[in-house]
Short mmCIF file of C-alpha atoms in Angstrom, two decimals:
data_model
loop_
_atom_site.label_atom_id
_atom_site.label_comp_id
_atom_site.label_asym_id
_atom_site.label_seq_id
_atom_site.Cartn_x
_atom_site.Cartn_y
_atom_site.Cartn_z
CA MET A 1 4.45 -7.14 23.12
CA THR A 2 4.50 -4.03 21.07
CA LEU A 3 4.23 -3.50 17.13
CA ASP A 4 7.77 -3.01 15.80
CA ILE A 5 6.79 0.06 13.35
CA GLN A 6 9.74 0.23 11.39
CA ALA A 7 9.32 -3.39 10.71
CA VAL A 8 5.63 -2.93 9.92
CA ARG A 9 6.32 -0.28 7.70
CA GLN A 10 8.78 -2.14 5.75
CA ASP A 11 5.81 -4.93 4.98
CA PHE A 12 4.06 -1.77 2.97
CA PRO A 13 5.80 -0.69 -0.32
CA ILE A 14 3.58 1.96 -0.95
CA LEU A 15 4.54 4.11 1.98
CA HIS A 16 8.12 4.43 0.60
CA GLN A 17 7.77 7.03 -2.22
CA GLU A 18 7.95 10.72 -2.49
CA VAL A 19 4.43 12.11 -3.47
CA HIS A 20 5.92 15.79 -4.06
CA PRO A 21 9.74 16.30 -4.71
CA GLY A 22 11.31 16.05 -1.06
CA LYS A 23 8.06 15.24 0.45
CA PRO A 24 7.71 11.86 1.53
CA LEU A 25 4.26 10.37 1.69
CA VAL A 26 2.70 10.54 5.07
CA PHE A 27 -0.61 8.39 4.78
CA LEU A 28 -3.29 9.79 7.25
CA ASP A 29 -6.29 8.16 5.40
CA SER A 30 -6.68 4.60 6.48
CA ALA A 31 -10.19 5.06 7.52
CA ALA A 32 -11.10 5.58 3.83
CA SER A 33 -8.82 2.58 2.60
CA SER A 34 -6.03 1.21 4.18
CA GLN A 35 -2.83 0.44 2.42
CA LYS A 36 -1.80 -3.29 1.77
CA PRO A 37 1.18 -5.07 2.95
CA ARG A 38 3.27 -7.37 0.59
CA GLN A 39 1.78 -10.20 2.18
CA VAL A 40 -1.35 -9.38 0.81
CA ILE A 41 -0.12 -8.44 -2.62
CA ASP A 42 1.79 -11.80 -3.03
CA ALA A 43 -1.22 -13.54 -2.10
CA LEU A 44 -2.90 -12.10 -4.76
CA GLU A 45 -0.19 -12.46 -7.18
CA TYR A 46 0.36 -16.44 -6.14
CA TYR A 47 -3.30 -16.84 -6.80
CA TYR A 48 -3.18 -15.53 -10.38
CA THR A 49 0.04 -17.12 -11.06
CA HIS A 50 -0.87 -20.45 -9.58
CA SER A 51 -4.39 -21.12 -8.66
CA HIS A 52 -7.07 -19.26 -10.78
CA ALA A 53 -9.93 -21.08 -12.38
CA ASN A 54 -13.57 -20.53 -11.57
CA VAL A 55 -14.66 -22.01 -8.09
CA HIS A 56 -17.05 -24.54 -7.19
CA ARG A 57 -18.12 -27.21 -9.50
CA GLY A 58 -15.05 -27.54 -11.85
CA LEU A 59 -13.69 -30.89 -11.87
CA HIS A 60 -10.46 -30.13 -12.81
CA VAL A 61 -7.18 -29.36 -10.45
CA LEU A 62 -7.09 -25.44 -10.87
CA SER A 63 -10.84 -25.16 -9.61
CA GLU A 64 -10.27 -27.40 -6.77
CA ALA A 65 -6.85 -24.99 -5.99
CA ALA A 66 -9.39 -22.07 -6.30
CA THR A 67 -12.11 -23.49 -4.54
CA ASP A 68 -9.87 -24.46 -1.51
CA ALA A 69 -8.12 -20.86 -1.24
CA TYR A 70 -11.13 -18.98 -1.34
CA GLU A 71 -12.87 -21.55 1.48
CA LYS A 72 -9.72 -21.65 3.59
CA ALA A 73 -10.26 -17.51 3.62
CA ARG A 74 -13.77 -18.02 4.69
CA ASP A 75 -12.39 -20.16 7.64
CA LYS A 76 -9.71 -17.49 8.23
CA VAL A 77 -12.41 -14.68 8.49
CA GLN A 78 -14.83 -16.90 10.72
CA LYS A 79 -12.00 -17.64 13.31
CA PHE A 80 -10.86 -13.74 13.16
CA ILE A 81 -14.26 -12.29 14.48
CA ASN A 82 -14.97 -15.59 16.30
CA ALA A 83 -18.15 -16.67 14.44
CA ALA A 84 -19.59 -19.91 15.30
CA HIS A 85 -20.08 -21.37 12.20
CA ARG A 86 -18.19 -20.88 8.73
CA GLU A 87 -21.71 -20.73 6.98
CA GLU A 88 -22.09 -17.63 8.76
CA ILE A 89 -19.81 -15.65 6.80
CA ILE A 90 -20.87 -14.50 3.42
CA TYR A 91 -18.73 -12.66 0.85
CA THR A 92 -19.94 -9.58 -0.53
CA ARG A 93 -18.30 -6.64 -2.14
CA ASN A 94 -18.17 -4.20 0.48
CA THR A 95 -19.74 -2.82 3.69
CA THR A 96 -22.51 -1.10 1.80
CA GLU A 97 -23.27 -3.96 -0.33
CA SER A 98 -23.76 -6.08 3.29
CA MET A 99 -25.83 -3.58 4.38
CA ASN A 100 -27.85 -3.16 1.32
CA LEU A 101 -27.97 -7.34 1.36
CA ILE A 102 -29.51 -6.88 4.99
CA VAL A 103 -32.28 -4.33 4.26
CA GLN A 104 -33.09 -5.86 0.71
CA SER A 105 -33.44 -9.29 2.16
CA TRP A 106 -34.15 -9.03 6.09
CA GLY A 107 -35.71 -5.86 6.14
CA ARG A 108 -38.28 -6.53 2.87
CA ALA A 109 -39.21 -9.97 4.59
CA ASN A 110 -39.56 -8.53 8.27
CA LEU A 111 -40.77 -4.64 7.69
CA SER A 112 -44.08 -3.13 7.42
CA GLN A 113 -46.02 -0.16 8.44
CA GLY A 114 -46.12 0.45 12.19
CA ASP A 115 -42.37 -0.96 12.67
CA VAL A 116 -39.40 1.13 13.82
CA VAL A 117 -35.89 0.80 12.97
CA ILE A 118 -33.63 2.29 15.09
CA LEU A 119 -30.42 4.13 13.44
CA SER A 120 -28.31 7.07 14.93
CA VAL A 121 -27.29 10.48 13.46
CA MET A 122 -23.66 9.58 13.47
CA GLU A 123 -24.28 6.82 10.51
CA HIS A 124 -22.42 6.50 7.55
CA HIS A 125 -24.65 6.86 4.40
CA ALA A 126 -24.42 3.09 3.80
CA ASN A 127 -26.29 2.54 6.98
CA LEU A 128 -28.76 5.06 6.31
CA VAL A 129 -29.76 5.47 2.77
CA PRO A 130 -30.44 1.94 2.31
CA TRP A 131 -32.76 1.69 4.89
CA GLN A 132 -34.44 5.26 3.56
CA MET A 133 -35.06 3.68 0.31
CA LEU A 134 -36.85 0.70 1.83
CA ALA A 135 -38.70 2.90 4.30
CA ALA A 136 -40.30 4.88 1.46
CA GLU A 137 -41.58 1.76 -0.04
CA LYS A 138 -42.81 -0.30 3.06
CA GLY A 139 -43.75 2.67 5.26
CA PHE A 140 -41.81 2.06 8.52
CA THR A 141 -40.71 4.38 10.68
CA ILE A 142 -36.74 5.36 11.01
CA ARG A 143 -35.72 6.71 14.64
CA TYR A 144 -32.78 8.17 14.79
CA VAL A 145 -30.58 8.16 18.03
CA PRO A 146 -29.07 11.34 18.90
CA LEU A 147 -25.38 12.32 20.34
CA CYS A 148 -24.56 13.43 23.78
CA ASP A 149 -22.32 16.71 23.99
CA ASP A 150 -19.54 14.06 24.61
CA LYS A 151 -19.92 13.05 20.98
CA THR A 152 -21.07 9.42 22.24
CA LEU A 153 -24.25 7.90 21.54
CA ASN A 154 -27.15 9.02 23.63
CA MET A 155 -28.06 5.41 25.64
CA ASP A 156 -31.04 7.23 27.21
CA ALA A 157 -32.75 8.28 24.26
CA LEU A 158 -31.89 4.52 22.50
CA LYS A 159 -33.40 3.07 25.75
CA ALA A 160 -36.75 5.48 25.51
CA PHE A 161 -37.14 4.30 21.77
CA LEU A 162 -36.87 0.54 22.72
CA ARG A 163 -39.47 1.32 25.26
CA GLU A 164 -41.90 2.74 23.01
CA GLY A 165 -42.39 -0.44 21.52
CA ASN A 166 -42.42 -1.95 17.75
CA VAL A 167 -38.95 -1.89 17.35
CA LYS A 168 -37.64 -4.77 14.85
CA ALA A 169 -34.19 -3.66 14.36
CA VAL A 170 -31.48 -1.51 15.67
CA SER A 171 -28.63 -0.66 13.03
CA LEU A 172 -25.80 1.20 14.39
CA THR A 173 -22.19 1.52 13.45
CA HIS A 174 -19.48 -0.04 15.73
CA VAL A 175 -16.93 2.78 15.26
CA SER A 176 -17.87 6.36 13.75
CA ASN A 177 -15.91 6.92 10.73
CA VAL A 178 -15.83 10.29 11.34
CA MET A 179 -15.76 10.78 15.20
CA GLY A 180 -14.09 7.45 16.33
CA THR A 181 -16.44 6.91 18.55
CA VAL A 182 -17.10 3.54 19.54
CA ASN A 183 -20.27 2.57 20.61
CA PRO A 184 -21.01 0.21 23.21
CA LEU A 185 -22.26 -2.76 20.91
CA LYS A 186 -22.58 -5.52 23.25
CA GLU A 187 -24.74 -3.75 25.63
CA ILE A 188 -26.98 -2.39 22.85
CA ALA A 189 -27.47 -5.60 21.28
CA ALA A 190 -28.57 -6.80 25.14
CA LEU A 191 -30.97 -4.12 25.12
CA ALA A 192 -32.53 -4.76 21.51
CA HIS A 193 -32.96 -8.31 22.22
CA GLU A 194 -34.70 -7.56 25.69
CA ALA A 195 -37.24 -5.38 23.41
CA GLY A 196 -37.65 -8.01 20.87
CA ALA A 197 -35.33 -6.46 18.17
CA ILE A 198 -32.37 -7.60 16.12
CA THR A 199 -28.94 -5.81 16.58
CA ILE A 200 -26.99 -5.12 13.41
CA GLY A 201 -23.78 -3.50 13.55
CA ASP A 202 -21.70 -1.74 10.79
CA GLY A 203 -18.13 -2.75 11.44
CA ALA A 204 -16.09 -1.10 8.91
CA GLN A 205 -14.31 1.11 11.31
CA ALA A 206 -14.20 -1.75 13.97
CA VAL A 207 -12.90 -4.59 12.81
CA PRO A 208 -9.35 -3.22 11.45
CA HIS A 209 -8.66 -1.72 14.75
CA MET A 210 -9.82 -3.93 17.79
CA LYS A 211 -10.41 -7.44 18.24
CA VAL A 212 -14.37 -8.24 17.01
CA ASP A 213 -15.91 -11.22 18.68
CA VAL A 214 -19.15 -11.51 17.17
CA GLN A 215 -20.43 -14.19 19.54
CA ASP A 216 -19.37 -12.20 22.44
CA LEU A 217 -21.13 -8.98 21.27
CA ASP A 218 -23.85 -11.22 20.39
CA VAL A 219 -24.70 -8.94 17.04
CA ASP A 220 -27.30 -10.91 14.75
CA LEU A 221 -26.12 -9.35 11.72
CA TYR A 222 -22.44 -7.46 11.15
CA ALA A 223 -20.77 -6.12 8.01
CA PHE A 224 -17.30 -4.68 7.15
CA SER A 225 -14.84 -4.53 4.34
CA GLY A 226 -11.63 -6.02 3.45
CA HIS A 227 -9.91 -2.60 1.91
CA LYS A 228 -10.03 -0.81 5.35
CA MET A 229 -8.25 -3.95 7.00
CA CYS A 230 -5.13 -4.58 4.42
CA GLY A 231 -7.21 -6.56 2.06
CA PRO A 232 -7.87 -5.69 -1.34
CA THR A 233 -10.94 -3.51 -2.67
CA GLY A 234 -14.06 -5.63 -3.83
CA ILE A 235 -14.35 -7.52 -0.86
CA GLY A 236 -16.59 -7.54 2.08
CA ILE A 237 -18.18 -9.49 4.66
CA LEU A 238 -21.46 -9.98 5.87
CA TYR A 239 -21.92 -11.95 9.27
CA GLY A 240 -25.17 -13.30 10.34
CA LYS A 241 -26.22 -15.59 13.13
CA GLN A 242 -27.33 -18.86 11.09
CA ALA A 243 -30.84 -18.83 12.24
CA ILE A 244 -31.23 -15.26 10.92
CA LEU A 245 -29.60 -15.95 7.43
CA ASP A 246 -31.36 -19.22 7.01
CA ALA A 247 -34.73 -17.60 7.38
CA MET A 248 -33.74 -14.44 5.10
CA PRO A 249 -34.46 -14.78 1.59
CA PRO A 250 -31.78 -14.31 -1.38
CA PHE A 251 -30.75 -10.98 -2.29
CA MET A 252 -29.33 -11.48 -5.73
CA GLY A 253 -30.36 -14.78 -7.95
CA GLY A 254 -28.13 -16.18 -10.55
CA GLY A 255 -25.64 -18.97 -10.76
CA ASP A 256 -24.28 -20.42 -7.25
CA MET A 257 -27.08 -19.50 -5.21
CA ILE A 258 -29.62 -22.16 -6.28
CA SER A 259 -30.04 -25.56 -5.64
CA ARG A 260 -32.18 -26.61 -8.50
CA VAL A 261 -33.84 -24.29 -11.26
CA THR A 262 -36.84 -25.20 -13.40
CA LEU A 263 -38.70 -23.35 -15.86
CA ASN A 264 -41.53 -23.03 -13.08
CA GLY A 265 -39.11 -21.63 -10.39
CA SER A 266 -36.02 -22.53 -8.29
CA THR A 267 -35.03 -23.88 -4.38
CA TRP A 268 -32.10 -21.80 -3.17
CA ASN A 269 -28.54 -23.34 -2.29
CA GLU A 270 -27.49 -23.35 1.45
CA LEU A 271 -25.69 -21.37 3.23
CA PRO A 272 -23.34 -19.36 2.63
CA TYR A 273 -23.65 -19.61 -0.92
CA LYS A 274 -27.58 -18.60 -0.74
CA PHE A 275 -26.10 -15.26 -0.90
CA GLU A 276 -23.20 -15.48 -3.37
CA ALA A 277 -24.77 -15.31 -6.43
CA GLY A 278 -22.42 -15.36 -9.64
CA THR A 279 -18.79 -15.82 -10.30
CA PRO A 280 -17.56 -14.22 -6.46
CA ALA A 281 -14.51 -12.04 -6.32
CA ILE A 282 -12.17 -15.14 -5.60
CA ALA A 283 -8.86 -13.60 -5.64
CA GLU A 284 -9.96 -10.89 -3.36
CA ALA A 285 -11.62 -13.39 -0.81
CA VAL A 286 -8.14 -15.20 -0.95
CA GLY A 287 -6.96 -11.43 -0.40
CA ILE A 288 -8.91 -11.11 2.85
CA GLY A 289 -7.71 -14.09 4.03
CA ALA A 290 -4.04 -12.96 3.70
CA ALA A 291 -4.96 -9.69 5.22
CA VAL A 292 -6.45 -11.56 8.39
CA ASP A 293 -3.26 -13.66 8.65
CA TYR A 294 -1.33 -10.78 8.07
CA LEU A 295 -3.18 -8.77 11.24
CA SER A 296 -3.37 -11.91 13.53
CA GLY A 297 0.02 -12.49 13.19
CA LEU A 298 0.71 -8.86 14.83
CA GLY A 299 -1.81 -9.19 16.95
CA MET A 300 -5.17 -7.32 17.10
CA GLU A 301 -4.23 -6.43 20.96
CA ASN A 302 -0.84 -5.10 19.86
CA ILE A 303 -2.63 -3.36 16.65
CA HIS A 304 -5.39 -1.81 18.94
CA ALA A 305 -2.50 -0.81 21.56
CA HIS A 306 -0.71 0.99 19.03
CA GLY A 307 -3.93 2.75 17.60
CA GLN A 308 -5.01 4.04 20.95
CA GLU A 309 -1.51 5.47 21.62
CA LEU A 310 -1.36 7.45 18.30
CA VAL A 311 -4.98 8.77 18.41
CA GLU A 312 -3.98 10.04 22.10
CA TYR A 313 -1.13 11.71 20.80
CA ALA A 314 -2.60 13.11 17.95
CA HIS A 315 -5.51 14.46 20.10
CA ASP A 316 -2.99 16.22 22.69
CA ARG A 317 -0.71 17.75 19.95
CA LEU A 318 -3.83 18.98 18.02
CA ALA A 319 -5.53 20.40 20.95
CA GLU A 320 -2.61 23.00 21.48
CA ILE A 321 -3.08 24.48 18.04
CA PRO A 322 -4.96 27.72 18.58
CA GLY A 323 -8.36 27.88 17.21
CA LEU A 324 -9.01 24.39 16.11
CA THR A 325 -11.79 22.31 17.09
CA LEU A 326 -11.81 18.66 17.43
CA TYR A 327 -14.84 16.70 17.08
CA ASN A 328 -13.86 13.26 18.76
CA PRO A 329 -14.94 11.92 22.04
CA ASP A 330 -12.62 11.53 24.89
CA ALA A 331 -10.70 8.11 25.74
CA PRO A 332 -11.43 5.44 25.81
CA TYR A 333 -14.63 6.09 23.44
CA ARG A 334 -12.69 6.66 20.14
CA SER A 335 -10.68 4.92 17.92
CA GLY A 336 -8.60 5.51 15.13
CA VAL A 337 -8.96 9.26 13.66
CA ALA A 338 -8.90 12.95 14.64
CA THR A 339 -10.85 15.08 12.70
CA PHE A 340 -10.97 18.98 12.83
CA THR A 341 -11.72 22.33 11.69
CA LEU A 342 -10.21 25.55 11.48
CA PRO A 343 -11.63 29.02 11.61
CA GLU A 344 -9.73 30.53 9.18
CA ALA A 345 -9.45 27.85 6.30
CA HIS A 346 -12.14 25.33 4.90
CA ALA A 347 -11.55 21.57 5.26
CA HIS A 348 -10.64 21.31 1.51
CA ASP A 349 -8.34 24.25 1.78
CA ILE A 350 -6.57 22.26 4.41
CA ALA A 351 -6.25 19.04 2.90
CA GLN A 352 -5.13 20.73 -0.39
CA ILE A 353 -2.38 22.18 1.51
CA LEU A 354 -1.71 19.12 3.75
CA ASP A 355 -1.21 17.34 0.71
CA SER A 356 1.61 19.41 -0.69
CA GLU A 357 3.63 18.73 2.22
CA GLY A 358 3.01 15.14 1.33
CA ILE A 359 0.24 14.39 3.81
CA ALA A 360 -3.08 12.29 2.91
CA VAL A 361 -6.01 13.38 4.51
CA ARG A 362 -9.50 13.27 3.76
CA ALA A 363 -11.83 16.60 3.90
CA GLY A 364 -15.75 16.72 3.38
CA HIS A 365 -18.48 14.78 5.13
CA HIS A 366 -17.03 11.53 4.99
CA CYS A 367 -19.95 9.95 3.52
CA ALA A 368 -21.75 11.12 6.97
CA MET A 369 -24.00 14.05 5.73
CA PRO A 370 -26.43 14.04 8.50
CA LEU A 371 -23.94 14.31 11.36
CA HIS A 372 -22.17 17.43 9.63
CA LYS A 373 -25.03 19.54 8.72
CA GLU A 374 -27.82 18.38 10.90
CA HIS A 375 -25.81 17.86 14.18
CA PHE A 376 -22.42 19.59 13.88
CA HIS A 377 -24.13 22.45 11.96
CA ILE A 378 -20.96 22.55 9.73
CA PRO A 379 -20.33 21.93 5.79
CA ALA A 380 -17.38 19.79 6.11
CA THR A 381 -14.20 18.49 8.55
CA THR A 382 -10.81 17.29 7.78
CA ARG A 383 -10.08 13.69 9.15
CA ALA A 384 -6.78 12.39 9.65
CA SER A 385 -6.92 8.70 10.27
CA PHE A 386 -4.34 6.35 11.74
CA TYR A 387 -3.48 2.82 10.94
CA LEU A 388 -0.73 -0.08 12.07
CA TYR A 389 1.76 1.50 9.67
CA ASN A 390 1.90 5.45 11.16
CA THR A 391 3.88 6.73 13.43
CA THR A 392 4.20 9.93 16.17
CA GLU A 393 6.79 11.43 13.84
CA GLU A 394 3.95 11.35 11.30
CA VAL A 395 1.34 13.07 13.70
CA ASP A 396 4.08 15.77 14.26
CA LYS A 397 4.06 16.29 10.50
CA LEU A 398 0.55 16.88 10.52
CA VAL A 399 0.69 19.44 13.34
CA ASP A 400 3.35 21.05 11.40
CA GLY A 401 1.66 21.16 8.16
CA ILE A 402 -1.39 22.64 9.92
CA TYR A 403 0.51 25.63 11.32
CA LYS A 404 1.50 26.10 7.44
CA VAL A 405 -2.01 26.35 6.74
CA LYS A 406 -2.76 28.95 9.57
CA LYS A 407 0.44 30.73 8.57
CA LEU A 408 -1.05 31.20 4.88
CA PHE A 409 -4.11 32.37 5.90
CA ASN A 410 -3.13 34.74 8.47
CA ARG A 411 -0.63 36.72 6.56
CA MET B 1 1.82 26.07 -2.70
CA ASP B 2 1.10 27.27 -6.05
CA MET B 3 -2.81 27.21 -5.74
CA TYR B 4 -2.72 29.28 -2.74
CA GLN B 5 -1.20 32.20 -4.16
CA GLU B 6 -1.45 35.36 -2.23
CA ASN B 7 -4.25 36.95 -4.51
CA ILE B 8 -6.22 34.05 -4.28
CA ILE B 9 -6.16 34.14 -0.41
CA ASP B 10 -6.94 37.88 -0.79
CA HIS B 11 -9.98 37.16 -2.74
CA GLY B 12 -11.08 34.63 -0.37
CA GLN B 13 -10.83 36.31 2.80
CA HIS B 14 -11.60 39.95 1.05
CA PRO B 15 -14.04 39.07 -1.28
CA HIS B 16 -15.20 41.70 -3.97
CA ASN B 17 -19.01 42.40 -4.98
CA TRP B 18 -19.78 40.78 -1.39
CA GLY B 19 -23.61 41.14 -0.61
CA LEU B 20 -26.82 40.55 -2.34
CA LEU B 21 -28.33 43.33 -4.72
CA GLU B 22 -31.33 44.69 -3.56
CA ASP B 23 -32.38 45.58 -6.95
CA PHE B 24 -31.09 43.24 -9.60
CA ASP B 25 -32.68 41.57 -13.10
CA MET B 26 -30.86 38.48 -12.72
CA HIS B 27 -30.46 36.01 -9.98
CA ALA B 28 -29.34 32.25 -9.46
CA HIS B 29 -27.99 30.01 -6.49
CA ASP B 30 -26.48 26.98 -6.68
CA ASP B 31 -24.09 24.57 -4.60
CA ASN B 32 -21.73 21.35 -4.57
CA PRO B 33 -23.55 19.56 -1.95
CA LEU B 34 -20.59 17.01 -1.86
CA CYS B 35 -18.21 19.75 -0.28
CA GLY B 36 -21.07 22.17 0.87
CA ASP B 37 -19.59 24.90 -1.10
CA GLN B 38 -22.58 27.33 -2.04
CA LEU B 39 -23.00 30.63 -3.79
CA GLU B 40 -26.00 33.06 -4.37
CA ILE B 41 -25.51 35.45 -7.25
CA THR B 42 -27.42 38.87 -8.26
CA ILE B 43 -26.95 41.05 -11.50
CA LYS B 44 -27.93 44.21 -12.28
CA LEU B 45 -28.24 45.30 -15.77
CA ASP B 46 -28.34 49.04 -17.68
CA VAL B 47 -30.77 49.59 -20.49
CA ASN B 48 -28.10 48.07 -22.89
CA GLU B 49 -27.77 44.91 -21.08
CA ARG B 50 -24.73 45.88 -19.71
CA VAL B 51 -23.63 44.68 -16.10
CA VAL B 52 -23.51 47.72 -14.08
CA ALA B 53 -23.39 45.78 -10.52
CA VAL B 54 -22.74 42.59 -9.12
CA GLY B 55 -23.73 41.01 -5.59
CA TRP B 56 -22.96 37.54 -4.61
CA GLN B 57 -22.83 35.73 -1.37
CA GLY B 58 -21.88 32.29 -0.47
CA GLU B 59 -19.74 30.16 1.67
CA GLY B 60 -16.89 27.22 1.01
CA CYS B 61 -13.61 26.81 0.45
CA THR B 62 -10.97 29.64 -0.89
CA ILE B 63 -11.13 28.54 -4.51
CA SER B 64 -14.83 28.80 -4.72
CA GLN B 65 -15.10 32.01 -3.04
CA ALA B 66 -12.24 33.64 -4.60
CA SER B 67 -13.58 32.41 -7.94
CA ALA B 68 -16.89 34.21 -7.36
CA SER B 69 -14.89 37.36 -6.27
CA MET B 70 -12.70 37.73 -9.43
CA LEU B 71 -15.54 36.61 -11.88
CA GLY B 72 -17.83 39.41 -10.50
CA ASP B 73 -15.05 41.92 -11.10
CA GLU B 74 -14.95 40.54 -14.75
CA LEU B 75 -18.67 40.57 -15.05
CA LEU B 76 -19.02 44.63 -14.55
CA GLY B 77 -19.36 46.05 -18.28
CA LYS B 78 -20.18 43.10 -19.89
CA THR B 79 -23.27 42.42 -22.25
CA LEU B 80 -25.46 39.64 -21.49
CA ASP B 81 -24.46 37.87 -24.71
CA GLU B 82 -20.52 38.30 -23.32
CA ILE B 83 -21.88 36.55 -20.20
CA LYS B 84 -23.30 33.65 -22.17
CA ALA B 85 -20.02 33.46 -24.13
CA LEU B 86 -17.53 33.09 -20.86
CA SER B 87 -16.19 29.61 -20.93
CA LYS B 88 -14.12 27.36 -18.14
CA ASP B 89 -10.77 28.48 -19.55
CA ASP B 90 -11.93 32.21 -19.16
CA ILE B 91 -12.39 31.42 -15.22
CA LEU B 92 -9.10 29.24 -15.44
CA GLU B 93 -7.23 32.32 -16.65
CA LEU B 94 -8.81 34.81 -14.24
CA LEU B 95 -7.53 32.66 -11.29
CA GLY B 96 -4.08 32.07 -12.94
CA ILE B 97 -3.46 29.01 -10.50
CA PRO B 98 -2.94 25.38 -11.57
CA ILE B 99 -6.37 23.92 -10.61
CA SER B 100 -6.08 20.00 -9.75
CA MET B 101 -8.89 17.84 -10.99
CA THR B 102 -10.53 17.22 -7.76
CA ARG B 103 -11.10 21.08 -7.27
CA ILE B 104 -11.88 22.03 -10.67
CA LYS B 105 -15.92 21.96 -9.29
CA CYS B 106 -14.85 24.34 -6.50
CA ALA B 107 -13.16 26.76 -9.49
CA LEU B 108 -16.45 26.42 -11.48
CA LEU B 109 -19.01 26.95 -9.07
CA SER B 110 -19.09 30.53 -9.54
CA LEU B 111 -19.24 30.16 -13.51
CA LYS B 112 -22.04 27.85 -13.27
CA VAL B 113 -24.06 30.06 -11.20
CA VAL B 114 -23.65 32.87 -13.13
CA LYS B 115 -24.62 30.82 -16.50
CA ALA B 116 -27.91 30.04 -14.66
CA ALA B 117 -28.62 33.48 -13.90
CA ALA B 118 -28.02 34.52 -17.29
CA TYR B 119 -30.10 32.27 -18.80
CA GLY B 120 -32.86 33.07 -16.21
CA LEU B 121 -32.55 29.51 -15.10
CA GLY B 122 -32.10 30.93 -11.37
CA GLU B 123 -35.73 31.33 -10.32
CA ASP B 124 -36.87 28.09 -9.77
CA GLU B 125 -34.34 27.32 -7.27
#
């Protein structure tokens, strides 16, 4: 079965608008945040219209309804990524908060001088800055895996770092948000475990696009966001193996995360509530559940196949443009994005001119400054990112738009 | 495309007053780290504190570079006090194009650097 893209597009009301007179929206910025289908918007509206109250402990109908919806969404997420237990799904605000939770809880409890954490040069700031902050305090060492010329992770360098010893954690993006590089996380987890290290995956760009099975990957901790996978903003997920989460101290203190509080101290609630202090994003959790239903209904295999087809088409078409440089690896090691520069125009100029044609792309360093400045030695790139509602006709419009940029700067 | 008028692209591609002065009285450098735009400027004054020469270099988007090119022309003949009195609106008038909210930082980087030079804030960079 393949996706009926025109039917899918009908599910996304926001797509059907002109952003400038005569210029229908061509939304190629889903890697930053995806659009929302009617099914998710309706789930939020239904929740607020019929079911809202605070979750847990409320002894009334609405609180039970809210708790039920909140917890059912957790079950959906568990099934979606094939986690072994529902307690292994922690609601957070987004991938960034999940990463900070990992670093502040697991990292603070387990890392000290002499220890090594392995990251890579392709990481998003969310998987760089929290580690750097803690390293400045604790004195552990961060090693960055470089890239190969083909823009894939240098596995030999990773293996060499692991052989040097003292590695406690390997924390890597599953899919690069700039290049779309898909890292072999399963193989990496096996290597890390052999070396006695845990594996942490940043799944923000992976979960929306492909079937992710955390048990098959055998990662120890894994983070992703709802808003990049058709869900609302304000809801993210931290997956962790139960034994690891159990051993981790709480991240934030407050209501919901305790089992008993006295004036002399407190004891912690069980998983997953130990990590969910305060009133959570209930409607947003319901929303991510609706997003999971939506994506599962279409089939992640079909969504992945459509994404691969679009990326391949985009790369072929963009490669025809004289002078254009692409920053993506070859198939099959890429997903979701086409990232490029032009010799005659700065990334911001390109994005601005494309916007005047109704085409939404992103320009800048995409929260991966080290990759741009210290690896590619460029200030910025322009990134077109694709999702299940994009079409090859939209890629053609992108290409036409780029030729308009070239014309404007070469007159 | 209102923002990319011919004179803006001309200034961006063929900037006036390009290249730093060897002999200068004021100097400053600044950047917008988020977009990678950067500018460095040198200014020479005569005995009456009027600008006799401007030299700058930088890299970034067309708006930031065109703004520096046009502002450099504008500085020639101005006194130090007149430079200190330059405002955001002066730059936008100089550019003469609609600047969107997200590009205002690009357009005003030149003013920021010139002000830093005028107030002697550039030497600590």
